[in-house]
PDB file of C-alpha atoms in Angstrom:
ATOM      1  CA  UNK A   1       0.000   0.000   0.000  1.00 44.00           C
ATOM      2  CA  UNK A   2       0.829   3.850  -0.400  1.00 45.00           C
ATOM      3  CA  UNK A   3       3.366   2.811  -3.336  1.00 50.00           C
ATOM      4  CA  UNK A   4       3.300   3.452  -7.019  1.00 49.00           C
ATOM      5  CA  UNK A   5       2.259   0.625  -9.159  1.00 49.00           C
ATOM      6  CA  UNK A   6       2.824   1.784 -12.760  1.00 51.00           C
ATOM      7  CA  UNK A   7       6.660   1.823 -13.612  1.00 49.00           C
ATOM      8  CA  UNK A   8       8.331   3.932 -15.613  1.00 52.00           C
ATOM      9  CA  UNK A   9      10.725   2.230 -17.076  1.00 51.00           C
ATOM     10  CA  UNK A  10       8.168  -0.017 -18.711  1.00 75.00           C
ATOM     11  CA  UNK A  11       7.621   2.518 -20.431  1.00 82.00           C
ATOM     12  CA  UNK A  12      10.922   4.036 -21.983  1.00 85.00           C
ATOM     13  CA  UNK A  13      11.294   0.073 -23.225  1.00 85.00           C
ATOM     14  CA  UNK A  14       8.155   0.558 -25.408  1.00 83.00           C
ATOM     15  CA  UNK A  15       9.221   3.284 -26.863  1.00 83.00           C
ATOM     16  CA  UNK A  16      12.700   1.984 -27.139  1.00 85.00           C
ATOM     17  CA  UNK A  17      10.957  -1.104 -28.913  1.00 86.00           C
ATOM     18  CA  UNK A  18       9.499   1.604 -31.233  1.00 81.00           C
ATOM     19  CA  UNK A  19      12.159   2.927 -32.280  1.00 83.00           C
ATOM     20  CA  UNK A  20      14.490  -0.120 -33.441  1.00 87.00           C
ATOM     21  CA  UNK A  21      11.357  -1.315 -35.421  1.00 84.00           C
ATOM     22  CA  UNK A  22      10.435  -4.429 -32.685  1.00 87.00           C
ATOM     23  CA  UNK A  23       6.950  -3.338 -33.209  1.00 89.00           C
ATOM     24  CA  UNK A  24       5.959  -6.449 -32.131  1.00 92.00           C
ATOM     25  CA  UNK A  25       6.862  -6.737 -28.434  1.00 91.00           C
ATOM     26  CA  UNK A  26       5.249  -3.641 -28.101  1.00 90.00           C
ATOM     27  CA  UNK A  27       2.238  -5.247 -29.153  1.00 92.00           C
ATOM     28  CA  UNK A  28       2.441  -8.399 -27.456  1.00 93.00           C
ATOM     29  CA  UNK A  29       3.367  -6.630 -24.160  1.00 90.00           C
ATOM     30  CA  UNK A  30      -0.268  -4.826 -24.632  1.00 93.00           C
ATOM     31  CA  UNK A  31      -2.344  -7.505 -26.074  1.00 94.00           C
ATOM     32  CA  UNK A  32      -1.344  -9.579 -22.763  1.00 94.00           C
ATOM     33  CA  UNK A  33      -1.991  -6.426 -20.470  1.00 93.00           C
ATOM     34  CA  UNK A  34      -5.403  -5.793 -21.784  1.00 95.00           C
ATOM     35  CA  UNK A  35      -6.464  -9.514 -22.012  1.00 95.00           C
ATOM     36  CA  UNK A  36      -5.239  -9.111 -17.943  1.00 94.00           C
ATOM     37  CA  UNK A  37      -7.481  -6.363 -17.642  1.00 94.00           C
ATOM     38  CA  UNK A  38     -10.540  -8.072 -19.118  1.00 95.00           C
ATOM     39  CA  UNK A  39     -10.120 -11.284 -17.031  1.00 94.00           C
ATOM     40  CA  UNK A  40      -9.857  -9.297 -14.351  1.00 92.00           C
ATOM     41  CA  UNK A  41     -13.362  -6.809 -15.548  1.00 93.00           C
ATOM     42  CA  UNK A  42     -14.772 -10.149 -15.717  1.00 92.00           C
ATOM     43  CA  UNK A  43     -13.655 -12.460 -12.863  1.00 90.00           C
ATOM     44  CA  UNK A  44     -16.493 -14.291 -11.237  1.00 87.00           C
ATOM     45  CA  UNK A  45     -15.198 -14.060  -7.895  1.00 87.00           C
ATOM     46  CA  UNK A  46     -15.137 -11.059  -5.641  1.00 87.00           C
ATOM     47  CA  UNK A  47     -11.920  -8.839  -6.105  1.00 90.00           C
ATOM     48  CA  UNK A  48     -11.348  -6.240  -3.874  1.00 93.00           C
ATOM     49  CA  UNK A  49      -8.750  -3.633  -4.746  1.00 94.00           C
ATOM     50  CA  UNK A  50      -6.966  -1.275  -1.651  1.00 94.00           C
ATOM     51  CA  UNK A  51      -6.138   2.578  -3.789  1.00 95.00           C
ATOM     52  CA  UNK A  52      -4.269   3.820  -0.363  1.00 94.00           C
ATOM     53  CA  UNK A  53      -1.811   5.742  -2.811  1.00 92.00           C
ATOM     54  CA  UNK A  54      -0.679   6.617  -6.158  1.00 92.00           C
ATOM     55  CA  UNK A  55      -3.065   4.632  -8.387  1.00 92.00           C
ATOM     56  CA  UNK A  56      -2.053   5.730 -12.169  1.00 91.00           C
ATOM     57  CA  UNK A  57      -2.131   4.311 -15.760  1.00 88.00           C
ATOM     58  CA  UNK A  58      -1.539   0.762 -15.425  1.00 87.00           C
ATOM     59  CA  UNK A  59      -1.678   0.787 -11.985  1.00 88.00           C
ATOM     60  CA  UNK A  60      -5.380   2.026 -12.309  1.00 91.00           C
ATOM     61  CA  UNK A  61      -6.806  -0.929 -14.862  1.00 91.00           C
ATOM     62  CA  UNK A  62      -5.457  -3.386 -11.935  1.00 90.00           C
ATOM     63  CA  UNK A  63      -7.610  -2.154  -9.686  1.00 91.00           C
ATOM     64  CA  UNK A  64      -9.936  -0.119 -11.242  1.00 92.00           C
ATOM     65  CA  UNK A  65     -11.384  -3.198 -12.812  1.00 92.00           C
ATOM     66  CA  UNK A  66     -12.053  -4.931  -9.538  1.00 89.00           C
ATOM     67  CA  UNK A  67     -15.674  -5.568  -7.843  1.00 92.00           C
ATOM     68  CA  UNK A  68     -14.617  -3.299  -4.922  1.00 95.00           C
ATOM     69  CA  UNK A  69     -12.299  -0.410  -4.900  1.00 96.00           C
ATOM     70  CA  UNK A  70     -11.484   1.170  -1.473  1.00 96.00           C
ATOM     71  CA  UNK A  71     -10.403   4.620  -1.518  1.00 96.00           C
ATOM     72  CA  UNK A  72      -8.882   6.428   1.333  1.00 96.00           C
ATOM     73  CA  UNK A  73      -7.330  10.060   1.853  1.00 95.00           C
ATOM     74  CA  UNK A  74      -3.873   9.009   0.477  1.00 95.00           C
ATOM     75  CA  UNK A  75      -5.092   8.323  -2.908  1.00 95.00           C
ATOM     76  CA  UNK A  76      -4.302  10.025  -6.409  1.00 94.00           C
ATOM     77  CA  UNK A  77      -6.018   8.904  -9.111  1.00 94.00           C
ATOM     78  CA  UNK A  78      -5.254  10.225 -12.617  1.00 93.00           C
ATOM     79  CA  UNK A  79      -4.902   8.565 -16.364  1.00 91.00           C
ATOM     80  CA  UNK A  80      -2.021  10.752 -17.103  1.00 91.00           C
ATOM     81  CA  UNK A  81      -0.958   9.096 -20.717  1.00 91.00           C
ATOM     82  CA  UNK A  82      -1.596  12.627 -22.397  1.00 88.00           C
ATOM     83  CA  UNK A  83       1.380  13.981 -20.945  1.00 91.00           C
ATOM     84  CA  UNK A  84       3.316  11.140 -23.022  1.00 92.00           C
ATOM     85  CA  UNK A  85       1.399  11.521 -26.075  1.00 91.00           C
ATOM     86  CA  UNK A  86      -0.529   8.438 -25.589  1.00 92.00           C
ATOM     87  CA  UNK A  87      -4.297   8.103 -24.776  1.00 89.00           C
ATOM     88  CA  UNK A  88      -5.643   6.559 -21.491  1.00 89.00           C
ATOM     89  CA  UNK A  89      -5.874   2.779 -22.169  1.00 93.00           C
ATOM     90  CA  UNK A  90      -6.114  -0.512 -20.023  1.00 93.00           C
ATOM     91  CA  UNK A  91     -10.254  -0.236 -20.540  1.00 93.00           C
ATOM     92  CA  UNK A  92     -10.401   3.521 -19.494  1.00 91.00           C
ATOM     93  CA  UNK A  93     -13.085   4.313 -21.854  1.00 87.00           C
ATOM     94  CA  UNK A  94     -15.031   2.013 -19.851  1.00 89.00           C
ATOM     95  CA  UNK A  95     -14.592   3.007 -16.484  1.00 88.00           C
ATOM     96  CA  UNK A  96     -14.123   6.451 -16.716  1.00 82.00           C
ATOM     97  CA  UNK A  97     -17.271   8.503 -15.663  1.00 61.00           C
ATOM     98  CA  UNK A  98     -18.615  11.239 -15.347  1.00 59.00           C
ATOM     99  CA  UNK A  99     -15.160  13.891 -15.278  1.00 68.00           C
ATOM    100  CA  UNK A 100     -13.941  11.202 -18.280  1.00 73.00           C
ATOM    101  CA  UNK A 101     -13.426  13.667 -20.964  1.00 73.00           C
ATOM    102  CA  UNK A 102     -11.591  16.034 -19.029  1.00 78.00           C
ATOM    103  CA  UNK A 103      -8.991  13.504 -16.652  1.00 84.00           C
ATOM    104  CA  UNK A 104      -8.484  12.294 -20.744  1.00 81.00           C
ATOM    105  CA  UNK A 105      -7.397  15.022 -21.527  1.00 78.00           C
ATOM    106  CA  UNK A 106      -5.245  16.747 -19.050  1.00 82.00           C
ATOM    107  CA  UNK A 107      -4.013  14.201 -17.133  1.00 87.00           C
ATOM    108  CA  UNK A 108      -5.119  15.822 -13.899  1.00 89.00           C
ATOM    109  CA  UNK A 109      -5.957  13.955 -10.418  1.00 92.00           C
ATOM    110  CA  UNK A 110      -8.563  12.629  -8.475  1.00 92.00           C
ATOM    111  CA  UNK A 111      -8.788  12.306  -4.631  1.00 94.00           C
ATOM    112  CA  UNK A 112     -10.298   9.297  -3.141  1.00 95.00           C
ATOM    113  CA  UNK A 113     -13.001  11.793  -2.280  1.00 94.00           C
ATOM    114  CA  UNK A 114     -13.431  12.468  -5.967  1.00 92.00           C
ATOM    115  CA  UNK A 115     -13.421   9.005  -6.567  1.00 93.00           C
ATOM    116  CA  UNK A 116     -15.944   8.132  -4.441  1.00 92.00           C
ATOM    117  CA  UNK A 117     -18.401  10.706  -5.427  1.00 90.00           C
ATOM    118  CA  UNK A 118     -18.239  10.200  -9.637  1.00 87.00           C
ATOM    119  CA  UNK A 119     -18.266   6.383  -8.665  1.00 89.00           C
ATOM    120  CA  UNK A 120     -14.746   5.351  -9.220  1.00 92.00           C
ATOM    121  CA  UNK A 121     -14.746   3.948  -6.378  1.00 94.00           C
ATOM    122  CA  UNK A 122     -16.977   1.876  -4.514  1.00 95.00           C
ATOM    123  CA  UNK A 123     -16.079   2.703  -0.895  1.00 96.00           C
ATOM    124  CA  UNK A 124     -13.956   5.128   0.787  1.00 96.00           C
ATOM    125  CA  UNK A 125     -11.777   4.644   3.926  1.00 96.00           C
ATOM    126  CA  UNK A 126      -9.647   6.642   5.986  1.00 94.00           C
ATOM    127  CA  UNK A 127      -5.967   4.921   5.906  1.00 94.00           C
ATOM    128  CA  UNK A 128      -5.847   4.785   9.842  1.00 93.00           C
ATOM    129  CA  UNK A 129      -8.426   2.345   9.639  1.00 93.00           C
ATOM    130  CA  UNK A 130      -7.147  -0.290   6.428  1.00 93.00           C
ATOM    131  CA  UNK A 131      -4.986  -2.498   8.758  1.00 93.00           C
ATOM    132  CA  UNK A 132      -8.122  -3.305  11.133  1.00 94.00           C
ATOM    133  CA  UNK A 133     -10.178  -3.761   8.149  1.00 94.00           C
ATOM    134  CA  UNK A 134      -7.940  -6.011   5.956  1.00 94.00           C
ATOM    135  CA  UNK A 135      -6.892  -8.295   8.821  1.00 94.00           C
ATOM    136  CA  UNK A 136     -10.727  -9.210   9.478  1.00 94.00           C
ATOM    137  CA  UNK A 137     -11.441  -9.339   5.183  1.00 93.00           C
ATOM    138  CA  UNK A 138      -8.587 -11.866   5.765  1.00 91.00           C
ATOM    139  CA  UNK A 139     -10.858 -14.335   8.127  1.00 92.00           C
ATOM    140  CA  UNK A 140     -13.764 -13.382   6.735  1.00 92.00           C
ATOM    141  CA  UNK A 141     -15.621 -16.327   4.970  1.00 86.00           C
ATOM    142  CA  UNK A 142     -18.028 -15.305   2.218  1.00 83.00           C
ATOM    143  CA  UNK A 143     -20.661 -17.369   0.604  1.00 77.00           C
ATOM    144  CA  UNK A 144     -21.046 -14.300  -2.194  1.00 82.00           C
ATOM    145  CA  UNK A 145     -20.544 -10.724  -2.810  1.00 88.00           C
ATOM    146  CA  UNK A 146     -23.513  -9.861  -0.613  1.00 90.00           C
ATOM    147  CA  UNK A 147     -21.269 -10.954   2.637  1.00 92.00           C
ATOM    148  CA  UNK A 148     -18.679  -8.995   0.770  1.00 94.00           C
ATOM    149  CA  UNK A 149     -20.885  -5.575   0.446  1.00 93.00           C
ATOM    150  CA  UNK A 150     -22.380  -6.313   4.237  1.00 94.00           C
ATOM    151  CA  UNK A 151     -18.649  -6.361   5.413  1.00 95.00           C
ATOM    152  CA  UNK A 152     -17.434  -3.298   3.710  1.00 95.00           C
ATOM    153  CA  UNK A 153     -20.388  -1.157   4.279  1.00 94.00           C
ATOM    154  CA  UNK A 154     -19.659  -1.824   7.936  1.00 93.00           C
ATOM    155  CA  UNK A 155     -16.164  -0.095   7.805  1.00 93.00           C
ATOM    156  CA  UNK A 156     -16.763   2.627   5.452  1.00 93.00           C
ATOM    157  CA  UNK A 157     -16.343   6.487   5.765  1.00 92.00           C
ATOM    158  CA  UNK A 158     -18.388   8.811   4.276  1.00 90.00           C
ATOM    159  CA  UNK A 159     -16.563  11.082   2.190  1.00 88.00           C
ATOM    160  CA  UNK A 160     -17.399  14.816   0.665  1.00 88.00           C
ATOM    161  CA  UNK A 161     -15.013  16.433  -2.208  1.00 89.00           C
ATOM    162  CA  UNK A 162     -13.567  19.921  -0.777  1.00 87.00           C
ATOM    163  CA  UNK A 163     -14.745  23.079  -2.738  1.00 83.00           C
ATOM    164  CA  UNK A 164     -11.929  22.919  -5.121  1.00 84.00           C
ATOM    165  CA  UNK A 165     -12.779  19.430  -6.717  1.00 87.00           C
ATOM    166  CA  UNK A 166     -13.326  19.786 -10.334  1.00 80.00           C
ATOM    167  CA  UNK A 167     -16.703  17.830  -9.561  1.00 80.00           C
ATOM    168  CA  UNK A 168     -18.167  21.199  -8.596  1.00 80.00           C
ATOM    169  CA  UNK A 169     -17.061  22.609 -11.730  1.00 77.00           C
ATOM    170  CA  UNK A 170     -18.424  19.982 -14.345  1.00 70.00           C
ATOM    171  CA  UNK A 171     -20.781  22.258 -16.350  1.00 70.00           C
ATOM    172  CA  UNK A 172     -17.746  24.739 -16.861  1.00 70.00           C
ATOM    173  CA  UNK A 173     -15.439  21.604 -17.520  1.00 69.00           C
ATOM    174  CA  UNK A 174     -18.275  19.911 -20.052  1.00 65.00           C
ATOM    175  CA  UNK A 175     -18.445  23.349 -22.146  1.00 66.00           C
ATOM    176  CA  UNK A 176     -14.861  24.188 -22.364  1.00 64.00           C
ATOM    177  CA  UNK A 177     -14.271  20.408 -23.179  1.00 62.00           C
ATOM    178  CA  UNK A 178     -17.324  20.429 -25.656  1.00 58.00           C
ATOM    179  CA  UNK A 179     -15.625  21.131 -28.687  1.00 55.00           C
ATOM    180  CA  UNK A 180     -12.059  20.815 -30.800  1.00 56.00           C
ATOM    181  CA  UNK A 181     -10.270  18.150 -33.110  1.00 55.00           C
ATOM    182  CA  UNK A 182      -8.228  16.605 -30.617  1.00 59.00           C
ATOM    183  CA  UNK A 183     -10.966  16.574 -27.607  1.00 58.00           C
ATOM    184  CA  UNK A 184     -13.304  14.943 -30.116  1.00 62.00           C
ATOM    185  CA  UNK A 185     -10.788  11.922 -30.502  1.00 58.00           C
ATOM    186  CA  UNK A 186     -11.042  11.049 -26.350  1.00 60.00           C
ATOM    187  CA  UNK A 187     -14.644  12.524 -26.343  1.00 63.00           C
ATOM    188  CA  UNK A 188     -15.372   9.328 -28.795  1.00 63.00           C
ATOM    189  CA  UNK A 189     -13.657   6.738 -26.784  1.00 59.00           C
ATOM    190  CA  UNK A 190     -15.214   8.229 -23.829  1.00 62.00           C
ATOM    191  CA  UNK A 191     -18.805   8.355 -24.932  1.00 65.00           C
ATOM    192  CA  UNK A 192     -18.726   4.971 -27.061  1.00 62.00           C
ATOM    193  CA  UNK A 193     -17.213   3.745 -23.799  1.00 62.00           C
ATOM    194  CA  UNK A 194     -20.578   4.372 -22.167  1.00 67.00           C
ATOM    195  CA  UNK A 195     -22.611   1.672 -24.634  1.00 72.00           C
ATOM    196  CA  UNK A 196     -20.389  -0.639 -25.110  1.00 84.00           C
ATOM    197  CA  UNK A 197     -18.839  -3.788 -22.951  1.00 90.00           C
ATOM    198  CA  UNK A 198     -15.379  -3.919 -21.614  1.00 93.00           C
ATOM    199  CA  UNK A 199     -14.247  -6.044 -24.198  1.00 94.00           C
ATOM    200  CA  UNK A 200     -15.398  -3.571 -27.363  1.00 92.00           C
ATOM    201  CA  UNK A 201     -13.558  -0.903 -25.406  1.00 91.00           C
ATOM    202  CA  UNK A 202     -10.417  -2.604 -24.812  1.00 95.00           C
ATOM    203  CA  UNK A 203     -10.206  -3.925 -28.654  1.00 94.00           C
ATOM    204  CA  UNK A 204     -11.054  -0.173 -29.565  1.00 91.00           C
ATOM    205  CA  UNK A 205      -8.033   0.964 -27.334  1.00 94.00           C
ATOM    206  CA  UNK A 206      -5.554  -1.548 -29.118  1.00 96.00           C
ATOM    207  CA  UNK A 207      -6.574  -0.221 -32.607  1.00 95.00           C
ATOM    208  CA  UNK A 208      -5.213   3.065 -31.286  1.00 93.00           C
ATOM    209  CA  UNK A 209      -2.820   1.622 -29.489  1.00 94.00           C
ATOM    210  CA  UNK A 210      -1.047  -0.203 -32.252  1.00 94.00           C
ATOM    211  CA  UNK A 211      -1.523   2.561 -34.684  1.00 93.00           C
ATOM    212  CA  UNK A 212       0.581   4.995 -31.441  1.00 92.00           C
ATOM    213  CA  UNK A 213       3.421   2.454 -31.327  1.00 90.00           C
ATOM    214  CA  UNK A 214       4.052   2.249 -35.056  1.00 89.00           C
ATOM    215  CA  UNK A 215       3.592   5.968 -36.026  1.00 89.00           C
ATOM    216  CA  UNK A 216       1.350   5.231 -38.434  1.00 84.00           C
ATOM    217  CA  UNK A 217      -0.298   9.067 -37.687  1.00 90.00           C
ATOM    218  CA  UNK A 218       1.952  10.460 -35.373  1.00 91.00           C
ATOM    219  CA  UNK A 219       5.700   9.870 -33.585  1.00 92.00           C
ATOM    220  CA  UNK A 220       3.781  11.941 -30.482  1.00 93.00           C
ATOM    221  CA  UNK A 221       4.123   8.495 -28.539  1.00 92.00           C
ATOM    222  CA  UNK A 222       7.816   8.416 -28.846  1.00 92.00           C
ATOM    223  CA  UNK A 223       8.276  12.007 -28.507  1.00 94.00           C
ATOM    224  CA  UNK A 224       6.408  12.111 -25.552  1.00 93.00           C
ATOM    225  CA  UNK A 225       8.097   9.605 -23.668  1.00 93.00           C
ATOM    226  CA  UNK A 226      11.140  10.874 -24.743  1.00 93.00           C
ATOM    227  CA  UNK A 227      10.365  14.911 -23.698  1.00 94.00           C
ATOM    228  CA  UNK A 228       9.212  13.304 -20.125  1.00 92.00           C
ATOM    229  CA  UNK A 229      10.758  10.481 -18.494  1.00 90.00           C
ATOM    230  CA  UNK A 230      14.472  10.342 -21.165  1.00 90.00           C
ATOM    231  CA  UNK A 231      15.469  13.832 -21.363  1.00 94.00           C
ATOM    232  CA  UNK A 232      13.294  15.126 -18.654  1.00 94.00           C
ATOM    233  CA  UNK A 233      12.866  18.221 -20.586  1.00 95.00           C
ATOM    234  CA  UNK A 234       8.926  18.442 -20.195  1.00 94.00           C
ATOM    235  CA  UNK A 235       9.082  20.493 -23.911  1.00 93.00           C
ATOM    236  CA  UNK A 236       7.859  17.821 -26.506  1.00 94.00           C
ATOM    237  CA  UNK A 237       7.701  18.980 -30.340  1.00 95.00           C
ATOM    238  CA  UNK A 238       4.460  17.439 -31.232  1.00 94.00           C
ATOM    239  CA  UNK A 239       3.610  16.737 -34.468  1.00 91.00           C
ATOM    240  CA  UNK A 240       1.542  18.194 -35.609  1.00 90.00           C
ATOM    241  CA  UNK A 241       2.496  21.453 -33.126  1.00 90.00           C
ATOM    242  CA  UNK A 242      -1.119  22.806 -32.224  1.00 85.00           C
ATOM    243  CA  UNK A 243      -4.747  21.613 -32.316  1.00 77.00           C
ATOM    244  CA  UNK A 244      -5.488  23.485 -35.453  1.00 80.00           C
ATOM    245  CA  UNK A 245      -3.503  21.385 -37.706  1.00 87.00           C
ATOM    246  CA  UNK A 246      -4.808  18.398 -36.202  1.00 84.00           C
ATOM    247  CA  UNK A 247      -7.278  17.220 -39.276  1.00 85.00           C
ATOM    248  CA  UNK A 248     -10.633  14.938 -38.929  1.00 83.00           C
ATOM    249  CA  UNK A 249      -8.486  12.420 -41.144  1.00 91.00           C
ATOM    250  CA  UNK A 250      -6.200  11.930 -38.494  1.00 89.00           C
ATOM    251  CA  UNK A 251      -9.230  11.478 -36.004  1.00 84.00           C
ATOM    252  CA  UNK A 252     -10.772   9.527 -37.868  1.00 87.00           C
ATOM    253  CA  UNK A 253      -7.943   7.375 -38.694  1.00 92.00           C
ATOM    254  CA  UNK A 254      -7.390   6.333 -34.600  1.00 88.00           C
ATOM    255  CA  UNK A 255     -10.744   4.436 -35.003  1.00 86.00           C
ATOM    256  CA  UNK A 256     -10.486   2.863 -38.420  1.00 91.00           C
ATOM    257  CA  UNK A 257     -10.226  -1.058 -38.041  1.00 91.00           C
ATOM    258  CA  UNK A 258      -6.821  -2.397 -38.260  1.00 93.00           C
ATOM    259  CA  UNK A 259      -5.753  -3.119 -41.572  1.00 91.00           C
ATOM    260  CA  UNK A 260      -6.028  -7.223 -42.934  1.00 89.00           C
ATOM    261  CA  UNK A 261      -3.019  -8.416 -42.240  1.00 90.00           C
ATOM    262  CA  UNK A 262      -3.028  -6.969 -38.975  1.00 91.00           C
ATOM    263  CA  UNK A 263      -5.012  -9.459 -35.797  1.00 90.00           C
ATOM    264  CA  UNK A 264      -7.308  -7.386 -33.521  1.00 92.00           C
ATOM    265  CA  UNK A 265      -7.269  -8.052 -30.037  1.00 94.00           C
ATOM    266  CA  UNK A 266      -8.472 -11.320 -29.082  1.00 91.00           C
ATOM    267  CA  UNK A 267      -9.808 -11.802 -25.617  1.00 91.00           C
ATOM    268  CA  UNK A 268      -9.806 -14.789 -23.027  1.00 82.00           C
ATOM    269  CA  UNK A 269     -13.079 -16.744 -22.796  1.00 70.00           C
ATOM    270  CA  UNK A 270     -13.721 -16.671 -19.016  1.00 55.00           C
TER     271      UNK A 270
END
């Protein structure tokens, strides 16, 4: 608990993979994440999933994905990929709620108060009280998830963002994030996200996934990486440089089906 999951130097390798044209890791690396994810969206038995910390990227879709997800005051929640030139993956399009478009977008965190209220989470707990409550969900023998749900509604805190959470703000948010090229592109996985299953969202993230690691539209995967966790330099040249040249083909082109020779994601039967 209270530690970061998601690793950086996983990601360097992929676009280090990129670069020297072993496309294919990078892809195999991904298919077997989100295949992870799904089993884990889909797992019959009761997962519950402790956010007392830094809960980010990957680190989200591994818990995120679970039955039960415990927030307490120590978390951070955020889908920060943007900042890398990526877009939020590992089923994010399926989870994300109401504040989806803009955490897309920006990057920006959520408290485990946040969480809580835009249903992110399905409890919240204060982290004074985990140890007490993990050692008896240790003994505790469950028949099904209604023992589960009786048992953590017993421990849990209620919970109220402060005055400064962005949840206050969501008209404001919705009508400055209403509009452009590039919001359009997470606005669609967002809002197809909605009315669709996990599984159509995670093979719609691999499309753009695999179409991100090969530069087939844009090195801003490599140069983000490269502007934020090689040189440390936080200035990436993006190409293209600003949202006006960003053209509908190129939106359109991160949803277009993979081409034939190319597999689509192929999930677990569970």
């Amino acid at each position: 608990m209270g530690r970061i999951v998601s690793i950086e130097a996983d990601i360097t390798l992929w676009s280090k993979l990129g670069l020297e044209g072993k496309e294919e890791e990078c892809k195999e690396y991904f298919r077997t994440l989100y295949s992870f994810m799904y089993v884990l969206g889909t797992y019959s038995k009761p997962h519950v999933a402790i956010l007392d910390g830094i809960t980010m990227g990957g680190g989200a879709g591994i818990s995120i994905h679970g039955a039960y997800r415990i927030a307490t005051n120590k978390t951070i929640f955020a889908m920060p990929e943007v900042h890398i030139g990526f877009h939020p993956d590992v089923g994010s399009s399926y989870f994300l709620s109401l504040p989806g478009e803009y955490l897309a977008l920006t990057g920006d965190t959520l408290s485990g108060e946040e969480m809580l209220a835009c249903g992110l989470a399905t409890h919240y707990l204060t982290t004074a009280r985990l140890s007490s409550m993990e050692e008896q969900l240790g003994m505790l023998i469950a028949d099904d998830f209604s023992d589960i749900e009786t048992f953590l509604a017993k421990y849990a805190d209620s919970a109220i963002p402060s005055e400064k959470s962005v949840l206050h703000r969501l008209e404001l948010v919705n009508k400055c994030f209403g509009h452009g090229t590039v919001e359009e592109i997470v606005n669609a996985l967002i809002q197809e996200g909605r009315y669709q299953t996990l599984s159509q969202c995670l093979a719609r993230e691999y499309r753009m996934t695999v179409k991100a690691i090969s530069r087939q539209i844009s090195n801003d995967f490599c140069e983000g990486i490269r502007s934020r966790l090689v040189d440390k330099c936080f200035t990436p040249k993006w190409d293209p440089p600003c949202l006006e040249q960003v053209s509908q083909d190129m939106v359109n082109a991160y949803f277009a089906p993979l081409p034939i020779n190319e597999p689509d994601l192929e999930l677990p039967c569970c």
